[in-house]
Amino acid sequence: MKTTPKVRDEFYSQIWKLVLPIVIQNLLSAAISSADVIMLNYVDQNSIAAVSLAAQYATILFSVYYGLGTGATMLCAQYHGKGDTRAIEVVQGIALRFSLIISTAFALCALLIPDLMMVIFTDDPALIELGAKYLRILSVSYFCWGITEVYFSVLRSVERVTICTVLNAISFVVNIILNAVFIFGLFGAPRLGVVGVAIATSTARVISLIGCFIVSACSRSVKLKFSALFVRNKVLFRDFVRLTLPALGNDIVWGVAFSLYAAIIGHLGSDAVAANSFVSVVRNLGTILCFAIASAGSILLGKIIGENRLEDARAGAKKLLKLTFISGAIGGVIVLASMPVVLKFASVSLTETAMHYLTVMMLINSYYVMGAAVNTTLIAGVFRSGGDSRFGFICDTIDMWCYAIPLGLLSAFVFKLPVLWVYFLLCTDEFVKWPWVFRHYRSGKWLNNITRESDEINTGSPDTPAVSEPAQ
């Protein structure tokens, strides 16, 4: 089958229609975390460090949601190409079941044992106390976040990305305003520091959930139906588990490992933690375009594969990879260009040692974003569009848990290398896996149509019940 000229001509315009709203969403998310650091910079270094460490649980939880969301996207994007709305609703219900169970567990831990959660990342009593206050208030937001992220993933998979952008924009505005109010004590409000940041974040996520209900009520396509939680379909459930568990495992492996990087740095002193807090913000800004291309590519390629245009999808993947290299280079330039501004601003609260760490860490991240960009696009974008989530799970498990984390632990606590050498070694993880990632990409084993015919979904095999109505 040859690639049709029409697809060849239209791929870039189609991908940018998806990329631009996702870039705005990612920019808003990065801006929220940036605002936390910027405003807390006027409080003290401990507040910045404590929130940075406590936020590692949000990183882990986001990895869970991203895994569930991309698992749902793998199926929903292809069924969207096939035009099967009923299957999309069932998949959404399955994803919500998993999301609510995990969100509830995190929320209960944050509410009941926040001190123990902080001990994992630091042994500094001041940071533990501040972080525990932050986590306890943030617990309510985890439950709301679990619902909104699944719904956003499904909306994006059916190309309704603008709606997600609008809701994220509203959440961003609320978060920023409340951050300012509670950190600086505006309009007569008390100055609450890290507690104020937690209140602002939780309120914004509650409002985001309310926005999802409003969108669902007005939507003619995919609705947020809690009744879908009770729909039973063994065929789609089996497909979801088969495809999502590796994706979920991959993102949990990545998220927990990345948080352990922060934990290793966290035990090297508050100077290292504070510097890493600023670096994380800049790195997030540098990877916004890269990660948006990965998300958009997964949606568009999934739709094309669902239409059974496999050669068109292969050609689209090549174009996507070219865009990724360009966006990775742009991300590196963004990191370098932001250095003078970031260093001048950080000097308000950071010590001389922390400032030295920050300078070198930013230089390292100027090229690190390229490694992250390529791997994210191929593993979470291209491979998952064809239903291949297993490779990424195996690749990241070996790379991060058998290479990067042992290397970080040995360099920090056995050989006791300087902080910056430990950080540099941890940042080699993305490039180590490039040879295997590129080889898998060239093999084409990721390219699969994973949809089923409607009669197979609705009737199933003899031991598989049909898609049922919600349980009463």
Short mmCIF file of C-alpha atoms in Angstrom, two decimals:
data_model
loop_
_atom_site.label_atom_id
_atom_site.label_comp_id
_atom_site.label_asym_id
_atom_site.label_seq_id
_atom_site.Cartn_x
_atom_site.Cartn_y
_atom_site.Cartn_z
CA MET A 1 0.00 0.00 0.00
CA LYS A 2 1.44 3.38 -1.00
CA THR A 3 1.17 6.53 1.05
CA THR A 4 -1.50 8.72 -0.45
CA PRO A 5 -0.34 12.19 -1.59
CA LYS A 6 -3.25 13.75 0.29
CA VAL A 7 -2.07 12.37 3.62
CA ARG A 8 1.49 13.34 2.80
CA ASP A 9 0.41 16.91 2.14
CA GLU A 10 -1.99 17.24 5.06
CA PHE A 11 -0.12 15.49 7.87
CA TYR A 12 1.72 18.58 9.09
CA SER A 13 -1.41 20.75 9.08
CA GLN A 14 -3.34 18.05 10.93
CA ILE A 15 -0.64 17.57 13.52
CA TRP A 16 -0.33 21.30 14.22
CA LYS A 17 -4.09 21.61 14.72
CA LEU A 18 -3.65 19.16 17.60
CA VAL A 19 -0.24 20.35 18.79
CA LEU A 20 -1.09 24.02 19.33
CA PRO A 21 -3.93 23.47 21.87
CA ILE A 22 -1.86 20.81 23.66
CA VAL A 23 1.11 23.21 23.80
CA ILE A 24 -1.14 25.76 25.47
CA GLN A 25 -2.35 23.11 27.95
CA ASN A 26 1.21 22.05 28.76
CA LEU A 27 2.29 25.68 29.02
CA LEU A 28 -0.48 26.36 31.50
CA SER A 29 0.48 23.32 33.57
CA ALA A 30 4.13 24.38 33.57
CA ALA A 31 3.11 27.95 34.41
CA ILE A 32 1.26 26.76 37.51
CA SER A 33 4.31 24.97 38.90
CA SER A 34 6.45 27.93 37.86
CA ALA A 35 4.15 30.31 39.72
CA ASP A 36 4.50 28.22 42.89
CA VAL A 37 8.29 28.50 42.75
CA ILE A 38 8.26 32.18 41.74
CA MET A 39 5.90 33.24 44.53
CA LEU A 40 7.49 31.04 47.19
CA ASN A 41 10.82 32.58 46.22
CA TYR A 42 9.63 35.60 48.23
CA VAL A 43 8.97 33.41 51.29
CA ASP A 44 12.15 31.36 51.83
CA GLN A 45 14.34 28.58 50.43
CA ASN A 46 12.82 25.93 52.71
CA SER A 47 9.33 26.60 51.35
CA ILE A 48 10.55 26.12 47.78
CA ALA A 49 12.39 22.91 48.68
CA ALA A 50 9.49 21.45 50.71
CA VAL A 51 6.88 22.03 47.98
CA SER A 52 9.27 20.68 45.35
CA LEU A 53 9.74 17.43 47.27
CA ALA A 54 6.06 17.04 48.22
CA ALA A 55 5.11 17.65 44.58
CA GLN A 56 7.00 14.47 43.64
CA TYR A 57 3.85 12.59 44.62
CA ALA A 58 1.95 14.63 42.06
CA THR A 59 4.61 13.57 39.55
CA ILE A 60 4.02 9.91 40.41
CA LEU A 61 0.25 10.35 40.28
CA PHE A 62 0.47 12.19 36.97
CA SER A 63 2.46 9.23 35.63
CA VAL A 64 -0.41 6.96 36.67
CA TYR A 65 -2.98 9.19 34.99
CA TYR A 66 -0.82 9.54 31.91
CA GLY A 67 -0.48 5.76 31.68
CA LEU A 68 -4.23 5.23 32.06
CA GLY A 69 -4.91 8.12 29.70
CA THR A 70 -2.60 6.92 26.96
CA GLY A 71 -3.97 3.41 27.38
CA ALA A 72 -7.44 4.80 26.83
CA THR A 73 -6.15 6.97 23.97
CA MET A 74 -4.63 3.97 22.20
CA LEU A 75 -8.08 2.40 21.99
CA CYS A 76 -10.24 5.52 21.74
CA ALA A 77 -8.20 7.18 18.97
CA GLN A 78 -8.40 4.06 16.82
CA TYR A 79 -12.12 3.56 17.54
CA HIS A 80 -12.59 7.25 16.71
CA GLY A 81 -11.04 6.54 13.33
CA LYS A 82 -13.42 3.60 13.05
CA GLY A 83 -16.40 5.75 14.12
CA ASP A 84 -17.42 3.56 17.09
CA THR A 85 -18.60 5.97 19.84
CA ARG A 86 -20.09 3.22 22.01
CA ALA A 87 -16.73 1.49 22.36
CA ILE A 88 -15.15 4.83 23.38
CA GLU A 89 -17.69 5.27 26.20
CA VAL A 90 -17.00 1.76 27.51
CA VAL A 91 -13.25 2.34 27.48
CA GLN A 92 -13.72 5.61 29.37
CA GLY A 93 -15.66 3.80 32.09
CA ILE A 94 -12.94 1.17 32.45
CA ALA A 95 -10.25 3.86 32.75
CA LEU A 96 -12.28 5.72 35.38
CA ARG A 97 -12.53 2.59 37.53
CA PHE A 98 -8.76 2.26 37.74
CA SER A 99 -8.24 6.00 38.16
CA LEU A 100 -10.67 6.39 41.06
CA ILE A 101 -9.19 3.44 42.97
CA ILE A 102 -5.65 4.82 42.68
CA SER A 103 -6.70 8.43 43.39
CA THR A 104 -8.54 7.40 46.53
CA ALA A 105 -5.49 5.52 47.82
CA PHE A 106 -3.21 8.52 47.27
CA ALA A 107 -5.74 10.91 48.81
CA LEU A 108 -6.04 8.80 51.96
CA CYS A 109 -2.26 8.55 52.35
CA ALA A 110 -1.84 12.31 51.91
CA LEU A 111 -4.58 12.97 54.44
CA LEU A 112 -3.54 10.44 57.08
CA ILE A 113 0.24 9.90 56.82
CA PRO A 114 1.79 12.95 55.05
CA ASP A 115 4.80 12.97 57.42
CA LEU A 116 5.76 9.43 56.42
CA MET A 117 5.38 10.37 52.77
CA MET A 118 7.86 13.23 53.22
CA VAL A 119 10.45 11.11 55.07
CA ILE A 120 11.05 9.19 51.82
CA PHE A 121 12.38 12.34 50.17
CA THR A 122 14.21 14.13 52.96
CA ASP A 123 15.46 13.80 56.53
CA ASP A 124 15.29 17.55 57.19
CA PRO A 125 12.65 18.12 59.95
CA ALA A 126 11.76 21.60 58.66
CA LEU A 127 11.11 20.32 55.14
CA ILE A 128 9.11 17.35 56.46
CA GLU A 129 6.84 19.62 58.50
CA LEU A 130 6.18 22.05 55.66
CA GLY A 131 5.69 19.28 53.10
CA ALA A 132 3.25 17.39 55.33
CA LYS A 133 1.03 20.47 55.65
CA TYR A 134 1.07 20.85 51.88
CA LEU A 135 0.18 17.20 51.21
CA ARG A 136 -2.66 17.03 53.73
CA ILE A 137 -4.54 19.90 52.10
CA LEU A 138 -3.71 18.68 48.60
CA SER A 139 -5.35 15.30 49.27
CA VAL A 140 -8.76 16.48 48.06
CA SER A 141 -7.30 17.50 44.70
CA TYR A 142 -6.04 13.99 43.92
CA PHE A 143 -9.57 12.61 43.71
CA CYS A 144 -10.73 15.40 41.35
CA TRP A 145 -7.58 15.14 39.26
CA GLY A 146 -8.11 11.43 38.62
CA ILE A 147 -11.49 12.09 36.99
CA THR A 148 -10.51 15.12 34.93
CA GLU A 149 -7.35 13.55 33.48
CA VAL A 150 -9.23 10.51 32.17
CA TYR A 151 -11.94 12.68 30.64
CA PHE A 152 -9.34 15.00 29.09
CA SER A 153 -7.56 11.99 27.56
CA VAL A 154 -10.76 10.73 25.98
CA LEU A 155 -11.66 14.20 24.67
CA ARG A 156 -8.21 14.57 23.13
CA SER A 157 -8.45 11.14 21.52
CA VAL A 158 -11.56 12.28 19.62
CA GLU A 159 -9.80 15.53 18.65
CA ARG A 160 -11.68 17.77 21.13
CA VAL A 161 -8.44 19.31 22.38
CA THR A 162 -9.67 22.92 22.44
CA ILE A 163 -12.15 22.14 25.22
CA CYS A 164 -9.33 20.74 27.37
CA THR A 165 -7.30 23.88 26.71
CA VAL A 166 -10.14 26.16 27.84
CA LEU A 167 -10.69 24.20 31.06
CA ASN A 168 -6.97 24.19 31.80
CA ALA A 169 -6.86 27.95 31.20
CA ILE A 170 -9.66 28.53 33.71
CA SER A 171 -7.92 26.29 36.25
CA PHE A 172 -4.66 28.17 35.68
CA VAL A 173 -6.23 31.60 36.27
CA VAL A 174 -7.90 30.43 39.48
CA ASN A 175 -4.68 28.84 40.72
CA ILE A 176 -2.55 31.91 40.04
CA ILE A 177 -5.00 34.33 41.65
CA LEU A 178 -5.42 32.19 44.77
CA ASN A 179 -1.66 31.61 44.98
CA ALA A 180 -1.11 35.37 45.12
CA VAL A 181 -3.92 35.89 47.60
CA PHE A 182 -2.76 33.27 50.11
CA ILE A 183 1.01 33.67 49.72
CA PHE A 184 1.11 37.47 49.87
CA GLY A 185 -2.00 38.00 52.02
CA LEU A 186 -3.93 40.05 49.44
CA PHE A 187 -7.42 41.46 50.13
CA GLY A 188 -7.02 40.88 53.85
CA ALA A 189 -6.34 37.14 53.55
CA PRO A 190 -3.76 35.58 55.88
CA ARG A 191 -0.23 34.84 54.60
CA LEU A 192 -0.25 31.04 54.45
CA GLY A 193 2.93 30.17 52.50
CA VAL A 194 3.00 26.52 51.40
CA VAL A 195 -0.48 25.97 52.85
CA GLY A 196 -1.76 28.72 50.58
CA VAL A 197 -0.21 27.02 47.55
CA ALA A 198 -2.00 23.77 48.47
CA ILE A 199 -5.35 25.54 48.93
CA ALA A 200 -4.96 27.26 45.55
CA THR A 201 -4.09 24.02 43.74
CA SER A 202 -6.94 22.05 45.33
CA THR A 203 -9.52 24.76 44.59
CA ALA A 204 -8.38 24.98 40.96
CA ARG A 205 -8.76 21.22 40.47
CA VAL A 206 -12.24 21.21 42.00
CA ILE A 207 -13.25 23.97 39.58
CA SER A 208 -11.70 22.00 36.70
CA LEU A 209 -13.86 18.99 37.62
CA ILE A 210 -16.96 21.17 37.71
CA GLY A 211 -15.99 22.41 34.25
CA CYS A 212 -15.82 18.82 33.01
CA PHE A 213 -19.38 18.19 34.19
CA ILE A 214 -20.57 21.33 32.40
CA VAL A 215 -18.80 20.32 29.16
CA SER A 216 -20.21 16.82 29.42
CA ALA A 217 -23.76 18.13 29.86
CA CYS A 218 -23.40 20.25 26.71
CA SER A 219 -21.48 17.68 24.65
CA ARG A 220 -23.03 15.73 21.80
CA SER A 221 -20.10 13.34 21.50
CA VAL A 222 -18.25 11.93 24.52
CA LYS A 223 -19.92 12.54 27.88
CA LEU A 224 -18.53 12.04 31.37
CA LYS A 225 -20.82 9.22 32.46
CA PHE A 226 -20.30 7.65 35.85
CA SER A 227 -22.82 5.02 34.77
CA ALA A 228 -20.09 3.78 32.42
CA LEU A 229 -18.21 2.62 35.53
CA PHE A 230 -20.68 -0.26 35.80
CA VAL A 231 -20.74 -1.32 32.16
CA ARG A 232 -19.34 -4.83 31.78
CA ASN A 233 -17.58 -5.89 28.59
CA LYS A 234 -14.94 -8.57 28.76
CA VAL A 235 -13.67 -7.97 25.24
CA LEU A 236 -12.85 -4.29 25.71
CA PHE A 237 -11.77 -4.80 29.32
CA ARG A 238 -9.31 -7.47 28.20
CA ASP A 239 -8.03 -5.20 25.41
CA PHE A 240 -7.73 -2.27 27.84
CA VAL A 241 -5.80 -4.29 30.41
CA ARG A 242 -3.55 -5.86 27.77
CA LEU A 243 -2.64 -2.47 26.31
CA THR A 244 -2.86 -0.23 29.37
CA LEU A 245 -1.06 -2.27 32.02
CA PRO A 246 2.28 -2.07 30.19
CA ALA A 247 1.67 1.67 29.50
CA LEU A 248 0.65 2.24 33.11
CA GLY A 249 3.58 0.19 34.34
CA ASN A 250 5.88 2.15 32.03
CA ASP A 251 4.70 5.51 33.32
CA ILE A 252 4.74 4.41 36.96
CA VAL A 253 8.25 3.02 36.51
CA TRP A 254 9.28 6.31 34.95
CA GLY A 255 7.45 8.53 37.46
CA VAL A 256 8.63 6.71 40.58
CA ALA A 257 12.18 6.52 39.24
CA PHE A 258 12.20 10.23 38.44
CA SER A 259 10.93 10.92 41.95
CA LEU A 260 13.71 8.76 43.35
CA TYR A 261 16.15 10.94 41.43
CA ALA A 262 14.67 13.83 43.44
CA ALA A 263 14.92 11.77 46.63
CA ILE A 264 18.62 11.11 46.01
CA ILE A 265 19.18 14.83 45.45
CA GLY A 266 16.95 15.58 48.46
CA HIS A 267 19.35 13.73 50.76
CA LEU A 268 22.28 15.79 49.45
CA GLY A 269 21.08 18.99 51.14
CA SER A 270 18.57 21.80 50.79
CA ASP A 271 20.87 23.72 48.42
CA ALA A 272 20.67 20.90 45.88
CA VAL A 273 16.91 20.58 46.35
CA ALA A 274 16.26 24.29 45.90
CA ALA A 275 18.44 24.44 42.77
CA ASN A 276 16.68 21.38 41.34
CA SER A 277 13.31 23.05 41.98
CA PHE A 278 14.20 25.90 39.62
CA VAL A 279 15.75 23.53 37.09
CA SER A 280 12.60 21.39 36.98
CA VAL A 281 10.54 24.44 36.10
CA VAL A 282 12.90 25.43 33.26
CA ARG A 283 13.12 21.85 31.96
CA ASN A 284 9.31 21.63 31.89
CA LEU A 285 9.20 24.79 29.80
CA GLY A 286 11.86 23.41 27.46
CA THR A 287 9.96 20.17 26.83
CA ILE A 288 6.48 21.64 26.33
CA LEU A 289 6.59 21.54 22.54
CA CYS A 290 8.28 18.11 22.47
CA PHE A 291 5.69 16.46 24.69
CA ALA A 292 2.82 18.14 22.83
CA ILE A 293 4.09 16.66 19.57
CA ALA A 294 4.21 13.22 21.23
CA SER A 295 0.62 13.51 22.48
CA ALA A 296 -0.71 14.86 19.19
CA GLY A 297 1.20 12.23 17.23
CA SER A 298 -0.30 9.44 19.29
CA ILE A 299 -3.81 10.74 18.60
CA LEU A 300 -3.36 11.38 14.88
CA LEU A 301 -1.42 8.20 14.12
CA GLY A 302 -3.92 6.18 16.19
CA LYS A 303 -6.77 7.56 14.12
CA ILE A 304 -4.95 6.77 10.86
CA ILE A 305 -4.19 3.22 12.03
CA GLY A 306 -7.84 2.78 13.09
CA GLU A 307 -8.77 3.63 9.50
CA ASN A 308 -6.39 0.79 8.52
CA ARG A 309 -4.02 3.10 6.59
CA LEU A 310 -0.85 1.51 7.94
CA GLU A 311 1.59 2.86 5.35
CA ASP A 312 0.22 6.36 5.90
CA ALA A 313 0.88 5.89 9.61
CA ARG A 314 4.45 4.76 8.94
CA ALA A 315 5.08 7.86 6.81
CA GLY A 316 3.48 10.05 9.47
CA ALA A 317 5.78 8.59 12.14
CA LYS A 318 8.83 9.66 10.11
CA LYS A 319 7.51 13.21 9.88
CA LEU A 320 6.78 13.17 13.61
CA LEU A 321 10.36 12.17 14.41
CA LYS A 322 11.71 15.04 12.31
CA LEU A 323 9.49 17.47 14.20
CA THR A 324 10.76 16.02 17.47
CA PHE A 325 14.41 16.70 16.69
CA ILE A 326 13.52 20.28 15.77
CA SER A 327 11.46 20.77 18.92
CA GLY A 328 14.21 19.23 21.07
CA ALA A 329 16.71 21.72 19.68
CA ILE A 330 14.25 24.56 20.35
CA GLY A 331 13.83 23.29 23.91
CA GLY A 332 17.58 23.40 24.48
CA VAL A 333 17.73 26.97 23.21
CA ILE A 334 14.87 27.91 25.56
CA VAL A 335 16.79 26.51 28.55
CA LEU A 336 19.94 28.42 27.61
CA ALA A 337 18.10 31.64 26.80
CA SER A 338 16.30 31.59 30.15
CA MET A 339 19.49 31.25 32.21
CA PRO A 340 20.21 34.96 32.81
CA VAL A 341 16.64 35.66 33.94
CA VAL A 342 16.38 32.55 36.12
CA LEU A 343 19.74 33.09 37.79
CA LYS A 344 18.99 36.72 38.57
CA PHE A 345 15.58 35.85 40.01
CA ALA A 346 16.82 32.84 42.02
CA SER A 347 19.52 34.95 43.67
CA VAL A 348 16.77 36.54 45.80
CA SER A 349 16.47 33.44 48.01
CA LEU A 350 19.15 30.89 47.04
CA THR A 351 22.54 30.60 48.73
CA GLU A 352 25.79 30.95 46.79
CA THR A 353 26.22 27.17 46.72
CA ALA A 354 22.68 26.63 45.42
CA MET A 355 23.29 29.24 42.72
CA HIS A 356 26.39 27.35 41.54
CA TYR A 357 24.38 24.11 41.41
CA LEU A 358 21.61 25.85 39.49
CA THR A 359 23.99 27.20 36.83
CA VAL A 360 25.53 23.82 36.03
CA MET A 361 22.22 21.95 36.23
CA MET A 362 20.70 24.27 33.64
CA LEU A 363 23.62 23.70 31.28
CA ILE A 364 23.13 19.93 31.62
CA ASN A 365 19.41 20.29 30.87
CA SER A 366 20.09 22.30 27.71
CA TYR A 367 20.95 19.02 25.97
CA TYR A 368 19.01 16.63 28.23
CA VAL A 369 15.70 17.86 26.78
CA MET A 370 16.66 16.38 23.38
CA GLY A 371 16.99 12.92 24.88
CA ALA A 372 13.66 13.24 26.67
CA ALA A 373 11.95 14.61 23.55
CA VAL A 374 12.97 11.76 21.24
CA ASN A 375 12.20 8.99 23.73
CA THR A 376 8.82 10.46 24.68
CA THR A 377 7.74 10.89 21.06
CA LEU A 378 8.73 7.36 20.05
CA ILE A 379 7.78 5.43 23.20
CA ALA A 380 4.67 7.35 24.37
CA GLY A 381 3.62 8.68 20.96
CA VAL A 382 4.52 6.53 17.96
CA PHE A 383 4.71 3.11 19.60
CA ARG A 384 1.54 3.53 21.65
CA SER A 385 -0.43 4.77 18.63
CA GLY A 386 -0.04 1.25 17.27
CA GLY A 387 -0.91 -0.41 20.57
CA ASP A 388 2.71 -1.17 21.52
CA SER A 389 3.09 -0.24 25.18
CA ARG A 390 5.12 -3.29 26.24
CA PHE A 391 8.42 -2.16 24.71
CA GLY A 392 8.47 1.12 26.64
CA PHE A 393 7.73 -0.66 29.90
CA ILE A 394 10.65 -3.06 29.47
CA CYS A 395 12.99 -0.38 28.14
CA ASP A 396 12.37 2.14 30.95
CA THR A 397 12.46 -0.53 33.66
CA ILE A 398 15.91 -1.69 32.60
CA ASP A 399 17.23 1.80 31.88
CA MET A 400 16.04 3.54 35.04
CA TRP A 401 15.96 0.78 37.65
CA CYS A 402 18.92 -1.32 36.53
CA TYR A 403 21.11 1.57 35.37
CA ALA A 404 20.24 5.12 36.46
CA ILE A 405 19.00 4.59 40.03
CA PRO A 406 21.81 2.20 41.07
CA LEU A 407 24.29 4.60 39.47
CA GLY A 408 22.79 7.52 41.38
CA LEU A 409 22.76 5.68 44.70
CA LEU A 410 26.33 4.45 44.33
CA SER A 411 27.68 7.82 43.23
CA ALA A 412 25.87 9.71 46.02
CA PHE A 413 26.11 7.43 49.03
CA VAL A 414 28.92 4.94 48.37
CA PHE A 415 31.49 6.91 46.37
CA LYS A 416 30.14 10.20 47.79
CA LEU A 417 30.77 12.14 44.58
CA PRO A 418 30.04 15.88 44.47
CA VAL A 419 26.39 16.86 43.98
CA LEU A 420 26.84 17.98 40.38
CA TRP A 421 28.54 14.73 39.36
CA VAL A 422 25.61 12.79 40.84
CA TYR A 423 23.19 14.98 38.92
CA PHE A 424 25.14 14.58 35.68
CA LEU A 425 25.17 10.78 35.97
CA LEU A 426 21.42 10.68 36.63
CA CYS A 427 20.90 12.74 33.47
CA THR A 428 22.52 10.13 31.23
CA ASP A 429 19.44 7.88 31.46
CA GLU A 430 17.63 9.18 28.35
CA PHE A 431 20.60 8.74 26.00
CA VAL A 432 21.52 5.24 27.17
CA LYS A 433 18.31 3.79 25.74
CA TRP A 434 18.47 5.53 22.33
CA PRO A 435 20.04 2.56 20.43
CA TRP A 436 17.25 0.18 21.49
CA VAL A 437 14.48 2.74 20.95
CA PHE A 438 15.61 3.56 17.40
CA ARG A 439 16.05 -0.11 16.52
CA HIS A 440 12.50 -0.87 17.65
CA TYR A 441 11.20 2.10 15.67
CA ARG A 442 12.89 0.93 12.47
CA SER A 443 11.60 -2.63 12.94
CA GLY A 444 7.97 -1.49 12.49
CA LYS A 445 6.76 -4.00 15.09
CA TRP A 446 4.80 -1.22 16.81
CA LEU A 447 2.44 -0.74 13.84
CA ASN A 448 -0.81 -2.62 14.60
CA ASN A 449 -4.54 -2.03 14.17
CA ILE A 450 -5.97 -2.98 17.58
CA THR A 451 -9.68 -2.26 16.93
CA ARG A 452 -12.40 -4.89 16.76
CA GLU A 453 -15.54 -5.07 14.69
CA SER A 454 -18.73 -3.82 16.38
CA ASP A 455 -20.41 -7.23 16.35
CA GLU A 456 -17.39 -8.76 18.07
CA ILE A 457 -17.53 -6.09 20.81
CA ASN A 458 -21.28 -6.33 21.30
CA THR A 459 -21.62 -10.10 21.14
CA GLY A 460 -18.13 -11.23 22.02
CA SER A 461 -16.97 -14.79 22.08
CA PRO A 462 -19.21 -17.44 23.63
CA ASP A 463 -17.75 -16.77 27.08
CA THR A 464 -17.88 -13.01 26.67
CA PRO A 465 -21.05 -11.07 27.59
CA ALA A 466 -22.26 -8.28 25.38
CA VAL A 467 -21.83 -4.65 26.26
CA SER A 468 -24.44 -4.30 28.95
CA GLU A 469 -26.45 -1.40 30.17
CA PRO A 470 -25.34 0.18 33.45
CA ALA A 471 -26.07 -1.99 36.44
CA GLN A 472 -29.08 -0.91 38.44
#
